[in-house]
Every structure is written in structure tokens, then in C-alpha cells.
Amino acid sequence: PFVGQSQPDIVRACDLILDDLDELGIDRLFAVRDNRGPAESPAEGDAGPADAVDIVLDDVTFAYPGGPPALAGVSLSVRAGTSLGVVGPSGAGKSTLVVLVCGVRVPDSGRVLAAGRPVVAGRSRAVGLVPQDVYMLDDTVSANVAFGLEPDEDLVRDALARAQLLGFVDSLPEGTRTIVGERGTRLSGGQRQRLGIARALYRRPGILVLDEATAALDVETEAAVVESVAALAGPLTVIVIAHRL
């Protein structure tokens, strides 16, 4: 969509996309940074649906201010409990699709529906996002899974099990109370991504979106993480954004 655009226009559009992706997790980052007292756990508050939901894009068009359409007339339907892979080069509109599905932006025309209801401005609680670079607190495994919410040990362990990380965590001397280190330095790349998946699952979403979540991993680790994600389809609707399959 950037073909024929001037360099300032391209830079401005890229900055807007990055701002939107940052916004997907900024509420939790501020809560952690400011230490705002105990937040509700998913068991206590409205954390979104526990079952898979369908998602529909109906003739969706969206353009960033001053730029050409990043998406134009896009229609797709993902049935509840199935998975969808979205593959394409940089600038193809993949990240724009993410911010629309997550409710950070609304389309200029057309509709985005989750479980038959319009996704409105403000992050949809039905969607859990796993980005390429999973931000890690220099804190416990439990705190990183809950990430701004009050950790519930049973829910933390369930999320870790679904992300196929519980066996590793249980092998650590302090289990879920183990400190992961600054930027998760005590974890491997694959373990950090699995922890990111557990974080998304902790909020009990109906839709899980992985935005280039395995792009920085080696081939063997990527295959293992992809296998973990494949096992989630059924209980969840899964959308995988990637440069390649």
C-alpha cells in the first residue's frame, strides 16, 4: 500500500502503526509501572469469554491519516475454534489487521465483528495478543503471566499448562515464584514466547492473535512454539500473522 508514496508519508504511516501496536499493551504497562494496587484477576472481573468466538471482517477499508488505504474492501470470516494464517511482506496490511481486530482502531468503512458484536474503539477483551517482542518484567513468572492483574495461582498454572510451559516452570527451584530477570534473560527465546502466550491466555480470550510471534526464533524453536499454538485451536479461535508459513 506504500508504493508511490513519499518517504515522509511512509514514515508517518509506520509511526502510526507502531503507536497502535504499543497501545495494545500500554494499559497493563502503566498499571505495573505505577503500582496501582491489586487489580482484579480474571476470575473476579470481566476478562472476556472463556470459549472460542468467531470473527468477521465485512468489506473493511482503513487508511491512516494522510496515507493510502492500508486495507481496502477486505472481507473474511473465521469460524469459532478454527485457525487462520495471514501471510505477506512488510507493508501488506498485516499489522493494520491486528489493530482492527483488537479494537485499537475502527475501520473507515465496513465492520469488524467478534461473536456477532461490533468491535468498538478500545481494546477488545475477547482478543489476546502475542507480539514478536514479548515485554518481560524483572519479576516472578506469576507476575509476568498476570502482567498488571492480581496473580491467581490456579489461573497462572492453567495458562502455563496451555502454553506448554508448566513442566519447565515446575522444574525451577521456586516454580512460579522464580524471577525471570530483566527482559527475561533467564529464559530462552522460545520460553519467552510461550510465557507471552500464557499471558494472553490468562485473560481467557476467545480469540488469540499472534503477530509475527515466532519471527525472531530459530527454526527448531519456532516449530515447537507453532505446535503449541496449533493445540490451542478448538478452545480458541487463532489468527497467526507471519511473513512466511
Short mmCIF file of the C-alpha atoms (twelve columns), coordinates in Angstrom:
data_MODEL
# 
_entry.id   MODEL 
# 
loop_
_atom_site.group_PDB 
_atom_site.id 
_atom_site.type_symbol 
_atom_site.label_atom_id 
_atom_site.label_alt_id 
_atom_site.label_comp_id 
_atom_site.label_asym_id 
_atom_site.label_seq_id 
_atom_site.Cartn_x 
_atom_site.Cartn_y 
_atom_site.Cartn_z 
_atom_site.pdbx_PDB_model_num 
ATOM 1   C CA . PRO A 1   0.000   0.000   0.000  1 
ATOM 2   C CA . PHE A 2   3.025   2.321   0.265  1 
ATOM 3   C CA . VAL A 3   4.014   2.096   -3.414 1 
ATOM 4   C CA . GLY A 4   4.378   5.578   -4.903 1 
ATOM 5   C CA . GLN A 5   4.261   7.360   -1.547 1 
ATOM 6   C CA . SER A 6   6.863   9.880   -0.455 1 
ATOM 7   C CA . GLN A 7   9.321   8.960   2.289  1 
ATOM 8   C CA . PRO A 8   7.714   11.330  4.884  1 
ATOM 9   C CA . ASP A 9   4.297   9.747   4.217  1 
ATOM 10  C CA . ILE A 10  5.703   6.255   4.656  1 
ATOM 11  C CA . VAL A 11  7.493   7.205   7.883  1 
ATOM 12  C CA . ARG A 12  4.333   8.836   9.266  1 
ATOM 13  C CA . ALA A 13  2.216   5.762   8.439  1 
ATOM 14  C CA . CYS A 14  4.786   3.433   10.022 1 
ATOM 15  C CA . ASP A 15  4.889   5.567   13.159 1 
ATOM 16  C CA . LEU A 16  1.094   5.369   13.453 1 
ATOM 17  C CA . ILE A 17  1.175   1.577   13.111 1 
ATOM 18  C CA . LEU A 18  3.859   1.293   15.803 1 
ATOM 19  C CA . ASP A 19  1.874   3.614   18.087 1 
ATOM 20  C CA . ASP A 20  -1.178  1.387   17.671 1 
ATOM 21  C CA . LEU A 21  0.774   -1.776  18.445 1 
ATOM 22  C CA . ASP A 22  2.255   -0.123  21.534 1 
ATOM 23  C CA . GLU A 23  -1.248  0.851   22.657 1 
ATOM 24  C CA . LEU A 24  -2.293  -2.813  22.702 1 
ATOM 25  C CA . GLY A 25  -0.369  -3.341  25.916 1 
ATOM 26  C CA . ILE A 26  0.083   0.139   27.315 1 
ATOM 27  C CA . ASP A 27  -2.740  -0.084  29.861 1 
ATOM 28  C CA . ARG A 28  -1.067  -3.023  31.558 1 
ATOM 29  C CA . LEU A 29  2.377   -1.391  31.378 1 
ATOM 30  C CA . PHE A 30  1.102   1.740   33.143 1 
ATOM 31  C CA . ALA A 31  -0.642  -0.344  35.806 1 
ATOM 32  C CA . VAL A 32  2.582   -2.207  36.536 1 
ATOM 33  C CA . ARG A 33  4.770   0.900   36.389 1 
ATOM 34  C CA . ASP A 34  2.548   2.919   38.687 1 
ATOM 35  C CA . ASN A 35  1.888   0.017   41.087 1 
ATOM 36  C CA . ARG A 36  -1.824  0.825   41.190 1 
ATOM 37  C CA . GLY A 37  -2.916  -1.536  43.936 1 
ATOM 38  C CA . PRO A 38  -4.266  -5.042  43.319 1 
ATOM 39  C CA . ALA A 39  -6.076  -5.274  40.013 1 
ATOM 40  C CA . GLU A 40  -8.846  -7.777  39.528 1 
ATOM 41  C CA . SER A 41  -7.931  -11.262 38.430 1 
ATOM 42  C CA . PRO A 42  -9.800  -12.838 35.504 1 
ATOM 43  C CA . ALA A 43  -11.744 -14.922 37.991 1 
ATOM 44  C CA . GLU A 44  -13.042 -11.793 39.742 1 
ATOM 45  C CA . GLY A 45  -13.692 -9.407  36.855 1 
ATOM 46  C CA . ASP A 46  -14.916 -9.372  33.298 1 
ATOM 47  C CA . ALA A 47  -11.961 -10.874 31.474 1 
ATOM 48  C CA . GLY A 48  -13.803 -11.740 28.297 1 
ATOM 49  C CA . PRO A 49  -15.224 -15.025 27.064 1 
ATOM 50  C CA . ALA A 50  -13.649 -18.336 28.034 1 
ATOM 51  C CA . ASP A 51  -14.824 -20.053 24.817 1 
ATOM 52  C CA . ALA A 52  -13.784 -19.569 21.208 1 
ATOM 53  C CA . VAL A 53  -15.682 -16.931 19.229 1 
ATOM 54  C CA . ASP A 54  -15.975 -16.245 15.531 1 
ATOM 55  C CA . ILE A 55  -14.578 -13.125 13.908 1 
ATOM 56  C CA . VAL A 56  -15.793 -11.428 10.745 1 
ATOM 57  C CA . LEU A 57  -14.413 -8.582  8.644  1 
ATOM 58  C CA . ASP A 58  -17.146 -7.291  6.342  1 
ATOM 59  C CA . ASP A 59  -15.907 -5.143  3.428  1 
ATOM 60  C CA . VAL A 60  -13.382 -3.352  5.659  1 
ATOM 61  C CA . THR A 61  -11.420 -0.345  4.428  1 
ATOM 62  C CA . PHE A 62  -8.961  1.568   6.568  1 
ATOM 63  C CA . ALA A 63  -6.337  4.251   5.909  1 
ATOM 64  C CA . TYR A 64  -4.002  6.034   8.287  1 
ATOM 65  C CA . PRO A 65  -4.271  9.857   8.171  1 
ATOM 66  C CA . GLY A 66  -2.686  11.242  5.020  1 
ATOM 67  C CA . GLY A 67  -1.962  7.809   3.581  1 
ATOM 68  C CA . PRO A 68  -3.467  5.380   1.078  1 
ATOM 69  C CA . PRO A 69  -5.726  2.539   2.243  1 
ATOM 70  C CA . ALA A 70  -3.758  0.010   4.263  1 
ATOM 71  C CA . LEU A 71  -6.729  -2.325  3.812  1 
ATOM 72  C CA . ALA A 72  -9.317  -1.924  1.063  1 
ATOM 73  C CA . GLY A 73  -12.537 -3.894  0.816  1 
ATOM 74  C CA . VAL A 74  -11.294 -6.788  2.930  1 
ATOM 75  C CA . SER A 75  -13.814 -9.474  3.852  1 
ATOM 76  C CA . LEU A 76  -13.047 -12.643 5.756  1 
ATOM 77  C CA . SER A 77  -14.694 -14.945 8.235  1 
ATOM 78  C CA . VAL A 78  -13.012 -17.160 10.814 1 
ATOM 79  C CA . ARG A 79  -15.267 -19.739 12.441 1 
ATOM 80  C CA . ALA A 80  -15.069 -20.164 16.203 1 
ATOM 81  C CA . GLY A 81  -12.445 -22.709 17.189 1 
ATOM 82  C CA . THR A 82  -10.568 -22.662 13.871 1 
ATOM 83  C CA . SER A 83  -7.290  -21.032 12.876 1 
ATOM 84  C CA . LEU A 84  -6.299  -18.585 10.137 1 
ATOM 85  C CA . GLY A 85  -2.832  -17.776 8.821  1 
ATOM 86  C CA . VAL A 86  -2.233  -14.315 7.302  1 
ATOM 87  C CA . VAL A 87  1.000   -14.190 5.312  1 
ATOM 88  C CA . GLY A 88  2.569   -11.310 3.409  1 
ATOM 89  C CA . PRO A 89  5.529   -8.946  3.109  1 
ATOM 90  C CA . SER A 90  6.073   -5.782  5.134  1 
ATOM 91  C CA . GLY A 91  3.523   -3.103  4.223  1 
ATOM 92  C CA . ALA A 92  0.859   -5.597  3.171  1 
ATOM 93  C CA . GLY A 93  -1.502  -4.518  5.954  1 
ATOM 94  C CA . LYS A 94  -0.955  -7.381  8.410  1 
ATOM 95  C CA . SER A 95  -0.322  -5.149  11.439 1 
ATOM 96  C CA . THR A 96  -3.293  -2.986  10.469 1 
ATOM 97  C CA . LEU A 97  -5.442  -6.114  10.536 1 
ATOM 98  C CA . VAL A 98  -4.201  -6.761  14.085 1 
ATOM 99  C CA . VAL A 99  -5.082  -3.299  15.403 1 
ATOM 100 C CA . LEU A 100 -8.566  -3.510  13.859 1 
ATOM 101 C CA . VAL A 101 -9.274  -6.975  15.279 1 
ATOM 102 C CA . CYS A 102 -8.021  -5.823  18.692 1 
ATOM 103 C CA . GLY A 103 -10.204 -2.721  18.580 1 
ATOM 104 C CA . VAL A 104 -7.413  -0.150  18.773 1 
ATOM 105 C CA . ARG A 105 -8.679  1.365   15.512 1 
ATOM 106 C CA . VAL A 106 -12.065 1.181   13.825 1 
ATOM 107 C CA . PRO A 107 -12.456 0.834   10.053 1 
ATOM 108 C CA . ASP A 108 -13.267 3.817   7.862  1 
ATOM 109 C CA . SER A 109 -15.965 1.657   6.300  1 
ATOM 110 C CA . GLY A 110 -17.215 -1.858  6.800  1 
ATOM 111 C CA . ARG A 111 -17.486 -3.790  10.061 1 
ATOM 112 C CA . VAL A 112 -15.326 -5.912  12.354 1 
ATOM 113 C CA . LEU A 113 -17.398 -8.360  14.419 1 
ATOM 114 C CA . ALA A 114 -16.406 -10.691 17.253 1 
ATOM 115 C CA . ALA A 115 -19.050 -13.189 18.389 1 
ATOM 116 C CA . GLY A 116 -21.524 -11.272 16.231 1 
ATOM 117 C CA . ARG A 117 -20.933 -7.966  18.026 1 
ATOM 118 C CA . PRO A 118 -19.070 -4.956  16.591 1 
ATOM 119 C CA . VAL A 119 -15.517 -4.479  17.863 1 
ATOM 120 C CA . VAL A 120 -15.550 -0.889  19.090 1 
ATOM 121 C CA . ALA A 121 -12.748 1.562   19.838 1 
ATOM 122 C CA . GLY A 122 -10.745 0.427   22.821 1 
ATOM 123 C CA . ARG A 123 -9.062  -2.946  23.077 1 
ATOM 124 C CA . SER A 124 -11.460 -5.865  22.750 1 
ATOM 125 C CA . ARG A 125 -11.411 -8.098  25.820 1 
ATOM 126 C CA . ALA A 126 -12.266 -11.016 23.537 1 
ATOM 127 C CA . VAL A 127 -8.790  -10.856 21.965 1 
ATOM 128 C CA . GLY A 128 -5.445  -11.952 23.397 1 
ATOM 129 C CA . LEU A 129 -2.353  -10.695 21.551 1 
ATOM 130 C CA . VAL A 130 1.123   -12.255 21.434 1 
ATOM 131 C CA . PRO A 131 3.599   -9.828  19.775 1 
ATOM 132 C CA . GLN A 132 7.003   -10.624 18.307 1 
ATOM 133 C CA . ASP A 133 8.813   -8.966  21.211 1 
ATOM 134 C CA . VAL A 134 7.181   -10.027 24.487 1 
ATOM 135 C CA . TYR A 135 7.912   -7.442  27.190 1 
ATOM 136 C CA . MET A 136 9.234   -9.037  30.377 1 
ATOM 137 C CA . LEU A 137 9.153   -7.611  33.891 1 
ATOM 138 C CA . ASP A 138 12.122  -8.253  36.165 1 
ATOM 139 C CA . ASP A 139 9.731   -10.149 38.407 1 
ATOM 140 C CA . THR A 140 8.291   -13.608 39.005 1 
ATOM 141 C CA . VAL A 141 6.844   -15.938 36.406 1 
ATOM 142 C CA . SER A 142 3.412   -15.394 38.012 1 
ATOM 143 C CA . ALA A 143 3.703   -11.598 37.782 1 
ATOM 144 C CA . ASN A 144 4.714   -11.824 34.132 1 
ATOM 145 C CA . VAL A 145 1.773   -14.057 33.280 1 
ATOM 146 C CA . ALA A 146 -0.750  -11.870 35.153 1 
ATOM 147 C CA . PHE A 147 1.030   -8.700  33.903 1 
ATOM 148 C CA . GLY A 148 -0.787  -5.977  35.809 1 
ATOM 149 C CA . LEU A 149 -3.600  -8.139  37.102 1 
ATOM 150 C CA . GLU A 150 -3.670  -9.780  40.513 1 
ATOM 151 C CA . PRO A 151 -1.986  -13.187 40.058 1 
ATOM 152 C CA . ASP A 152 -4.246  -16.141 40.753 1 
ATOM 153 C CA . GLU A 153 -2.020  -19.210 41.163 1 
ATOM 154 C CA . ASP A 154 -4.533  -21.674 39.723 1 
ATOM 155 C CA . LEU A 155 -5.193  -19.491 36.687 1 
ATOM 156 C CA . VAL A 156 -1.459  -18.843 36.213 1 
ATOM 157 C CA . ARG A 157 -0.733  -22.577 36.239 1 
ATOM 158 C CA . ASP A 158 -3.606  -23.273 33.851 1 
ATOM 159 C CA . ALA A 159 -2.332  -20.641 31.397 1 
ATOM 160 C CA . LEU A 160 1.219   -22.017 31.622 1 
ATOM 161 C CA . ALA A 161 -0.055  -25.547 31.013 1 
ATOM 162 C CA . ARG A 162 -1.999  -24.471 27.916 1 
ATOM 163 C CA . ALA A 163 1.125   -22.699 26.632 1 
ATOM 164 C CA . GLN A 164 3.097   -25.925 27.276 1 
ATOM 165 C CA . LEU A 165 5.442   -24.165 29.698 1 
ATOM 166 C CA . LEU A 166 4.260   -25.550 33.036 1 
ATOM 167 C CA . GLY A 167 6.663   -28.505 33.042 1 
ATOM 168 C CA . PHE A 168 9.638   -26.199 32.661 1 
ATOM 169 C CA . VAL A 169 8.363   -23.769 35.312 1 
ATOM 170 C CA . ASP A 170 7.741   -26.598 37.786 1 
ATOM 171 C CA . SER A 171 11.348  -27.727 37.295 1 
ATOM 172 C CA . LEU A 172 12.629  -24.360 38.563 1 
ATOM 173 C CA . PRO A 173 13.626  -24.232 42.252 1 
ATOM 174 C CA . GLU A 174 10.984  -21.609 43.061 1 
ATOM 175 C CA . GLY A 175 8.423   -22.582 40.434 1 
ATOM 176 C CA . THR A 176 6.077   -19.752 39.507 1 
ATOM 177 C CA . ARG A 177 7.817   -17.517 42.080 1 
ATOM 178 C CA . THR A 178 11.069  -17.662 40.089 1 
ATOM 179 C CA . ILE A 179 12.405  -14.252 38.960 1 
ATOM 180 C CA . VAL A 180 12.823  -14.238 35.172 1 
ATOM 181 C CA . GLY A 181 15.416  -11.420 35.115 1 
ATOM 182 C CA . GLU A 182 15.463  -8.135  33.247 1 
ATOM 183 C CA . ARG A 183 13.931  -8.645  29.787 1 
ATOM 184 C CA . GLY A 184 13.531  -12.318 30.663 1 
ATOM 185 C CA . THR A 185 17.271  -13.019 30.444 1 
ATOM 186 C CA . ARG A 186 16.883  -16.250 32.426 1 
ATOM 187 C CA . LEU A 187 14.581  -17.646 29.752 1 
ATOM 188 C CA . SER A 188 15.293  -18.825 26.222 1 
ATOM 189 C CA . GLY A 189 13.633  -17.150 23.250 1 
ATOM 190 C CA . GLY A 190 11.102  -19.961 22.940 1 
ATOM 191 C CA . GLN A 191 10.323  -19.856 26.652 1 
ATOM 192 C CA . ARG A 192 9.727   -16.100 26.499 1 
ATOM 193 C CA . GLN A 193 7.278   -16.567 23.628 1 
ATOM 194 C CA . ARG A 194 5.459   -19.355 25.462 1 
ATOM 195 C CA . LEU A 195 5.229   -17.089 28.508 1 
ATOM 196 C CA . GLY A 196 3.758   -14.420 26.217 1 
ATOM 197 C CA . ILE A 197 1.153   -16.953 25.070 1 
ATOM 198 C CA . ALA A 198 0.378   -17.807 28.709 1 
ATOM 199 C CA . ARG A 199 -0.037  -14.081 29.440 1 
ATOM 200 C CA . ALA A 200 -2.582  -13.748 26.657 1 
ATOM 201 C CA . LEU A 201 -4.413  -16.897 27.796 1 
ATOM 202 C CA . TYR A 202 -4.546  -15.698 31.420 1 
ATOM 203 C CA . ARG A 203 -7.243  -13.192 30.414 1 
ATOM 204 C CA . ARG A 204 -9.354  -16.009 28.965 1 
ATOM 205 C CA . PRO A 205 -9.821  -14.573 25.459 1 
ATOM 206 C CA . GLY A 206 -11.994 -16.157 22.800 1 
ATOM 207 C CA . ILE A 207 -9.533  -15.122 20.062 1 
ATOM 208 C CA . LEU A 208 -5.746  -15.435 20.154 1 
ATOM 209 C CA . VAL A 209 -3.708  -13.320 17.716 1 
ATOM 210 C CA . LEU A 210 -0.006  -13.978 17.163 1 
ATOM 211 C CA . ASP A 211 1.636   -11.045 15.378 1 
ATOM 212 C CA . GLU A 212 4.966   -12.285 13.991 1 
ATOM 213 C CA . ALA A 213 5.363   -14.033 17.352 1 
ATOM 214 C CA . THR A 214 7.922   -16.578 16.093 1 
ATOM 215 C CA . ALA A 215 9.809   -14.400 13.596 1 
ATOM 216 C CA . ALA A 216 12.913  -13.988 15.789 1 
ATOM 217 C CA . LEU A 217 13.196  -17.673 16.767 1 
ATOM 218 C CA . ASP A 218 15.406  -20.341 15.226 1 
ATOM 219 C CA . VAL A 219 13.684  -22.937 13.039 1 
ATOM 220 C CA . GLU A 220 13.578  -25.701 15.669 1 
ATOM 221 C CA . THR A 221 12.238  -23.426 18.416 1 
ATOM 222 C CA . GLU A 222 9.741   -21.872 16.019 1 
ATOM 223 C CA . ALA A 223 8.396   -25.312 15.116 1 
ATOM 224 C CA . ALA A 224 7.942   -26.180 18.804 1 
ATOM 225 C CA . VAL A 225 6.063   -22.944 19.532 1 
ATOM 226 C CA . VAL A 226 3.886   -23.365 16.428 1 
ATOM 227 C CA . GLU A 227 2.993   -26.868 17.642 1 
ATOM 228 C CA . SER A 228 1.907   -25.378 20.979 1 
ATOM 229 C CA . VAL A 229 -0.251  -22.810 19.204 1 
ATOM 230 C CA . ALA A 230 -1.834  -25.432 16.936 1 
ATOM 231 C CA . ALA A 231 -3.034  -27.306 20.015 1 
ATOM 232 C CA . LEU A 232 -4.990  -24.211 21.140 1 
ATOM 233 C CA . ALA A 233 -7.314  -24.191 18.112 1 
ATOM 234 C CA . GLY A 234 -10.686 -25.581 19.139 1 
ATOM 235 C CA . PRO A 235 -10.893 -23.998 22.590 1 
ATOM 236 C CA . LEU A 236 -9.771  -20.751 20.914 1 
ATOM 237 C CA . THR A 237 -10.032 -19.043 17.573 1 
ATOM 238 C CA . VAL A 238 -6.433  -18.456 16.439 1 
ATOM 239 C CA . ILE A 239 -5.105  -15.886 13.941 1 
ATOM 240 C CA . VAL A 240 -1.418  -16.143 13.053 1 
ATOM 241 C CA . ILE A 241 0.266   -13.181 11.302 1 
ATOM 242 C CA . ALA A 242 3.573   -14.038 9.616  1 
ATOM 243 C CA . HIS A 243 5.998   -13.210 6.814  1 
ATOM 244 C CA . ARG A 244 6.107   -16.899 5.970  1 
ATOM 245 C CA . LEU A 245 4.351   -20.150 6.836  1 
# 
